[in-house]
Every structure is written in structure tokens, then in C-alpha cells.
Amino acid sequence: MTDLAAPPAAPSGVPTAAAVTLQFADNALLSRLLGDHDRHLVRIEQGLGVRLACRGNRVAITGDAPRVEAAQGALNGLYRRLQKGEPVGPSDVDAAIRMAEIDDPRRPHPRLPLSDLPAIRTKRGAIGPRSPGQATYMDMLARHEMVFAVGPAGTGKTYLAVAQAVAMLTAGKVDRIVLSRPAVEAGERLGFLPGDLKEKVDPYLRPLYDALHDMMPGDQVIRRMATGEIEVAPLAFMRGRTLAHAFVILDEAQNTTPVQMKMFLTRMGEGTRMVIAGDLTQVDLPHGTRSGMRDALDTVEGVPGIAVCRFDKRDVVRHPLVARIVDAYDQRSAAEGDTARRRIVPAQPAEGSPGK
């Protein structure tokens, strides 16, 4: 692909109109880049606030200079994916838009190709970030021994942690994977579920099984679980153990108590990596019980060797409606907080009154 024009220079902090024309050498790949009836182009227009026009093998981009540069980076990155034989669908286009979003200070440089971003490589292929927050998270997973991942549902907290665990296991960097969750009821009672203890807790561990099967062939998952290389267990089964040379993931960590969280964190042994993932807006503990995840963050954040990645609605990679739902709940919580603060502010005595 070729840049036929560059955006003009602008005074610092002042967006200016810009126009860039990209020329693509392979018309077949360009057709797949545009999508059926140019739907990918329309998606980028709406997501980044630019105007795109395709004529022949050229795509013209017009708009504010920063947005034009962001759109240029998104199109170039998606085209490079196609050149490598990787598919480009609506979710990939949405990921390119999130990675290029100019209002997100965490984003990489817009000219950086998506293919050059951090990736976790498993036997099922490379898994790359789909938002700036995910790129930061994946970098933390590679560099730190203990990582807290905090944020709403759909941001890839557990999925990417399992991917990193599988990559390290298959590369021989750890001897086993341990996946755990607290078996806390979200409105239901375990005792009323049929079956033995394993059958009662398996529904709580199902998301972890699903992520594993996405990363590895099913027969390999079963074989490795039988040999103990992969263990999926409730948090209660961690007590009294030392986990060495393992990749340990605690999911739904917001539903631990402070005592349980301290117990889990102190299971860490030599050569072990730990990921603690949770959403502090979805605590299912009894009313008045402090979340162990919140307690741990207040206690250990800033300790050398521990990283904290905080996701927000911009990192939601599920259906776009999920991000809007998260945003709606956040706005309501903020409004309720403002109302509560106004209620507790003491009234100021009027001028000239006895209290003045």
C-alpha cells in the first residue's frame, strides 16, 4: 500500500482538516478489506469520525488530522492482516477502531500495524490485543509474576490470562496450570443443585473450561487434566498448598473474602505466575462483607513485582451493546453516588443566625 498524500502540519493542539489517499496493490485483498457493500469502511467512518471514499484501488481519507492518521493506521493494519492470510471480520474492524481511538491515551501509535502489537502464541494461533487496555494487560502478563486484572465483563481478563498460561505451558516455562474460582452463589444456592460436589461446582468453573478448549484441542485438555498438568478447582481447595512452577489464575476474585484472598496470594511458590481477575461492580458476597480483591488492591498495589491492569468500557470486546450496558450502569452508579453525597453534606447556617 502507498500513501499518496500526507496530512498537513498544524499548530500544537489545534486539529486541522487533512486528506490522505492510500493505494493498495492487491484488489482482491482490498475487496475483503472493504467488506460486503463497503460495510467495513462504513464501520471505520462511524467509529473514527472520518470520511472514506474508495475508487479503484485507492481509499481517500478526509477529516481532522488526528482522526485521519488514526483511520490510516487502522486500514493499514487490517490490510497487513489480510496479506498474512488472516481473516478480517466485523470484530477485527472494531478492534482496529479501538486500537486507533484518538481519545484513549493508552493507545499505541496509530501507524503501528496491528500485526506488530504484542501477541500470545498458542498452537491454535496468535492471540492479539483488541483494545489498548488489552495490549497493556498482555505486556504485564509477559513481564510480571503477579497481575491483578480489574474491570467489567467482556474485556478479556480471564481469556487472555488462560491464553498466556497455555502458551507458557506448551513452551515448557511452567509445569502446570491451576485455574480457580470462588464458588459463591449469584442468587442461587449450591445445595439445591443435583449431584456430588464436583457436579455442583462445575457450573462455576465452566468459563475456565471454555477458555481452555479455545486454546487447545479437546483431547489434549482432557489428557493434561488427567496427568495433573491442568487443574481446575474451587478456591477452597487451595488452602494449605504451595504452588510452584505453575501458572495460577483466580477468576471472579471480587467474590473472595479478605481472608480467602490472603490465603490464595500466599500459595505462590518458586517459578510461579499468578493472575487475579475480577469485576468489583459485580460482588455477590453477603451484604456488608468486604471484597477480598478490593482489600488486596488497597494493601499490595505498588509492591514491586505486582502489576495492576484496570479495564473500562472502552476495552469491552463482546457485542457493542455490552459496552453501552456497562456505561449505563456506570452512569447510574455515579448519579446515585452524587445524590448520596448531597444528602450527607451538613446544611450551612444562614448569615446572621445564632450558628454563624
CSV table of C-alpha atoms in Angstrom, one decimal, residues 69-237:
chain,number,residue,atom,x,y,z
A,69,GLU,CA,-4.0,9.4,10.9
A,70,ALA,CA,-5.9,7.0,13.2
A,71,ALA,CA,-8.0,5.7,10.2
A,72,GLN,CA,-4.9,5.4,8.1
A,73,GLY,CA,-3.3,3.2,10.8
A,74,ALA,CA,-6.4,1.1,11.2
A,75,LEU,CA,-6.7,0.5,7.4
A,76,ASN,CA,-3.0,-0.3,7.1
A,77,GLY,CA,-3.1,-2.7,10.0
A,78,LEU,CA,-6.2,-4.6,8.7
A,79,TYR,CA,-4.6,-4.8,5.2
A,80,ARG,CA,-1.5,-6.4,6.6
A,81,ARG,CA,-3.6,-9.0,8.4
A,82,LEU,CA,-5.1,-9.9,5.0
A,83,GLN,CA,-1.6,-10.1,3.5
A,84,LYS,CA,-0.6,-12.6,6.1
A,85,GLY,CA,-3.7,-14.8,5.3
A,86,GLU,CA,-5.6,-13.8,8.4
A,87,PRO,CA,-9.3,-13.1,8.2
A,88,VAL,CA,-10.8,-9.6,8.7
A,89,GLY,CA,-14.4,-9.6,10.0
A,90,PRO,CA,-16.5,-7.1,11.9
A,91,SER,CA,-14.9,-7.9,15.2
A,92,ASP,CA,-11.4,-7.3,13.7
A,93,VAL,CA,-12.6,-4.0,12.4
A,94,ASP,CA,-14.0,-3.0,15.8
A,95,ALA,CA,-10.6,-4.0,17.3
A,96,ALA,CA,-8.7,-1.8,14.8
A,97,ILE,CA,-11.0,1.1,15.7
A,98,ARG,CA,-10.5,0.6,19.5
A,99,MET,CA,-6.7,0.4,19.0
A,100,ALA,CA,-6.7,3.7,17.0
A,101,GLU,CA,-9.2,5.6,19.1
A,102,ILE,CA,-7.7,9.1,19.5
A,103,ASP,CA,-9.5,9.8,22.8
A,104,ASP,CA,-7.8,6.9,24.6
A,105,PRO,CA,-4.4,7.9,26.0
A,106,ARG,CA,-3.4,4.2,26.3
A,107,ARG,CA,-3.5,3.6,22.6
A,108,PRO,CA,-0.3,2.7,20.7
A,109,HIS,CA,0.9,4.9,17.8
A,110,PRO,CA,-1.8,4.9,15.1
A,111,ARG,CA,0.8,4.0,12.4
A,112,LEU,CA,1.8,0.8,14.3
A,113,PRO,CA,0.4,-2.2,12.4
A,114,LEU,CA,-1.9,-4.4,14.3
A,115,SER,CA,0.3,-7.3,13.4
A,116,ASP,CA,3.2,-5.7,15.3
A,117,LEU,CA,1.3,-5.4,18.6
A,118,PRO,CA,2.0,-7.9,21.4
A,119,ALA,CA,0.6,-11.4,20.8
A,120,ILE,CA,0.2,-14.6,22.8
A,121,ARG,CA,1.1,-17.6,20.6
A,122,THR,CA,-0.6,-20.9,21.2
A,123,LYS,CA,-0.9,-24.0,19.0
A,124,ARG,CA,-4.3,-22.6,17.9
A,125,GLY,CA,-2.5,-19.5,16.5
A,126,ALA,CA,-1.6,-16.0,17.7
A,127,ILE,CA,-4.0,-14.1,20.0
A,128,GLY,CA,-3.5,-10.4,19.8
A,129,PRO,CA,-5.0,-7.4,21.8
A,130,ARG,CA,-8.3,-5.9,20.7
A,131,SER,CA,-8.1,-2.8,22.7
A,132,PRO,CA,-5.3,-0.6,24.2
A,133,GLY,CA,-6.2,-1.9,27.6
A,134,GLN,CA,-5.7,-5.5,26.4
A,135,ALA,CA,-2.3,-4.5,24.9
A,136,THR,CA,-1.2,-3.2,28.3
A,137,TYR,CA,-2.5,-6.3,30.0
A,138,MET,CA,-0.7,-8.7,27.7
A,139,ASP,CA,2.5,-6.8,28.3
A,140,MET,CA,2.0,-7.1,32.0
A,141,LEU,CA,1.3,-10.8,31.7
A,142,ALA,CA,4.7,-11.2,29.9
A,143,ARG,CA,6.7,-9.1,32.4
A,144,HIS,CA,5.3,-9.6,35.9
A,145,GLU,CA,5.0,-12.5,38.3
A,146,MET,CA,1.6,-11.3,39.7
A,147,VAL,CA,-1.0,-9.4,37.8
A,148,PHE,CA,-4.4,-8.0,39.0
A,149,ALA,CA,-6.9,-7.5,36.2
A,150,VAL,CA,-9.8,-5.3,37.3
A,151,GLY,CA,-12.7,-4.3,35.0
A,152,PRO,CA,-16.1,-5.0,33.6
A,153,ALA,CA,-17.3,-8.2,31.8
A,154,GLY,CA,-16.2,-8.8,28.3
A,155,THR,CA,-12.8,-7.2,28.5
A,156,GLY,CA,-10.8,-10.4,28.1
A,157,LYS,CA,-9.4,-10.6,31.6
A,158,THR,CA,-9.7,-14.3,32.0
A,159,TYR,CA,-9.5,-15.3,28.3
A,160,LEU,CA,-6.1,-13.6,27.8
A,161,ALA,CA,-4.7,-15.0,31.1
A,162,VAL,CA,-5.7,-18.5,30.1
A,163,ALA,CA,-4.0,-17.9,26.7
A,164,GLN,CA,-0.8,-16.8,28.4
A,165,ALA,CA,-0.9,-19.8,30.7
A,166,VAL,CA,-1.4,-22.2,27.8
A,167,ALA,CA,1.5,-20.5,25.9
A,168,MET,CA,3.8,-20.8,28.8
A,169,LEU,CA,2.8,-24.4,29.5
A,170,THR,CA,3.4,-25.6,25.9
A,171,ALA,CA,6.7,-23.7,25.8
A,172,GLY,CA,7.9,-25.5,29.0
A,173,LYS,CA,8.1,-22.3,31.0
A,174,VAL,CA,5.7,-23.7,33.7
A,175,ASP,CA,4.9,-27.3,34.6
A,176,ARG,CA,1.2,-26.9,35.1
A,177,ILE,CA,-1.8,-24.6,35.0
A,178,VAL,CA,-4.1,-24.1,38.0
A,179,LEU,CA,-7.4,-22.4,37.4
A,180,SER,CA,-9.6,-21.4,40.3
A,181,ARG,CA,-12.8,-19.6,41.2
A,182,PRO,CA,-14.6,-19.0,44.5
A,183,ALA,CA,-17.9,-21.0,44.5
A,184,VAL,CA,-20.1,-18.1,45.5
A,185,GLU,CA,-23.8,-18.2,44.6
A,186,ALA,CA,-25.1,-15.4,42.4
A,187,GLY,CA,-28.6,-15.6,43.8
A,188,GLU,CA,-28.8,-19.4,43.8
A,189,ARG,CA,-27.9,-22.0,46.3
A,190,LEU,CA,-25.3,-24.7,45.6
A,191,GLY,CA,-27.1,-27.2,47.9
A,192,PHE,CA,-30.2,-27.3,45.7
A,193,LEU,CA,-28.1,-28.3,42.6
A,194,PRO,CA,-28.2,-32.0,41.8
A,195,GLY,CA,-25.1,-34.2,42.0
A,196,ASP,CA,-21.9,-34.6,44.1
A,197,LEU,CA,-19.5,-31.7,45.0
A,198,LYS,CA,-17.8,-31.8,41.6
A,199,GLU,CA,-21.1,-31.6,39.7
A,200,LYS,CA,-22.2,-28.8,42.0
A,201,VAL,CA,-19.1,-26.6,41.4
A,202,ASP,CA,-18.5,-27.4,37.7
A,203,PRO,CA,-21.0,-24.8,36.5
A,204,TYR,CA,-19.0,-22.1,38.4
A,205,LEU,CA,-15.8,-23.3,36.6
A,206,ARG,CA,-17.3,-23.6,33.1
A,207,PRO,CA,-15.9,-20.3,31.8
A,208,LEU,CA,-12.4,-21.6,32.6
A,209,TYR,CA,-13.1,-24.9,30.8
A,210,ASP,CA,-14.4,-23.0,27.8
A,211,ALA,CA,-11.3,-20.8,27.5
A,212,LEU,CA,-9.1,-23.8,27.7
A,213,HIS,CA,-10.9,-25.6,24.9
A,214,ASP,CA,-10.5,-22.4,22.8
A,215,MET,CA,-6.7,-22.6,23.2
A,216,MET,CA,-6.1,-26.4,22.9
A,217,PRO,CA,-7.6,-29.4,21.2
A,218,GLY,CA,-10.2,-31.1,23.4
A,219,ASP,CA,-8.4,-34.4,23.7
A,220,GLN,CA,-5.2,-32.6,24.8
A,221,VAL,CA,-7.1,-30.7,27.5
A,222,ILE,CA,-8.6,-34.0,28.8
A,223,ARG,CA,-5.2,-35.7,28.8
A,224,ARG,CA,-3.4,-32.9,30.5
A,225,MET,CA,-6.1,-32.7,33.2
A,226,ALA,CA,-5.8,-36.4,33.8
A,227,THR,CA,-2.0,-36.1,34.3
A,228,GLY,CA,-2.4,-33.1,36.6
A,229,GLU,CA,-0.8,-30.6,34.2
A,230,ILE,CA,-4.0,-28.7,34.1
A,231,GLU,CA,-6.1,-28.4,37.3
A,232,VAL,CA,-9.5,-26.6,37.6
A,233,ALA,CA,-10.6,-26.3,41.2
A,234,PRO,CA,-12.7,-24.2,43.6
A,235,LEU,CA,-10.7,-21.7,45.7
A,236,ALA,CA,-11.4,-23.7,48.9
A,237,PHE,CA,-9.1,-26.5,47.5
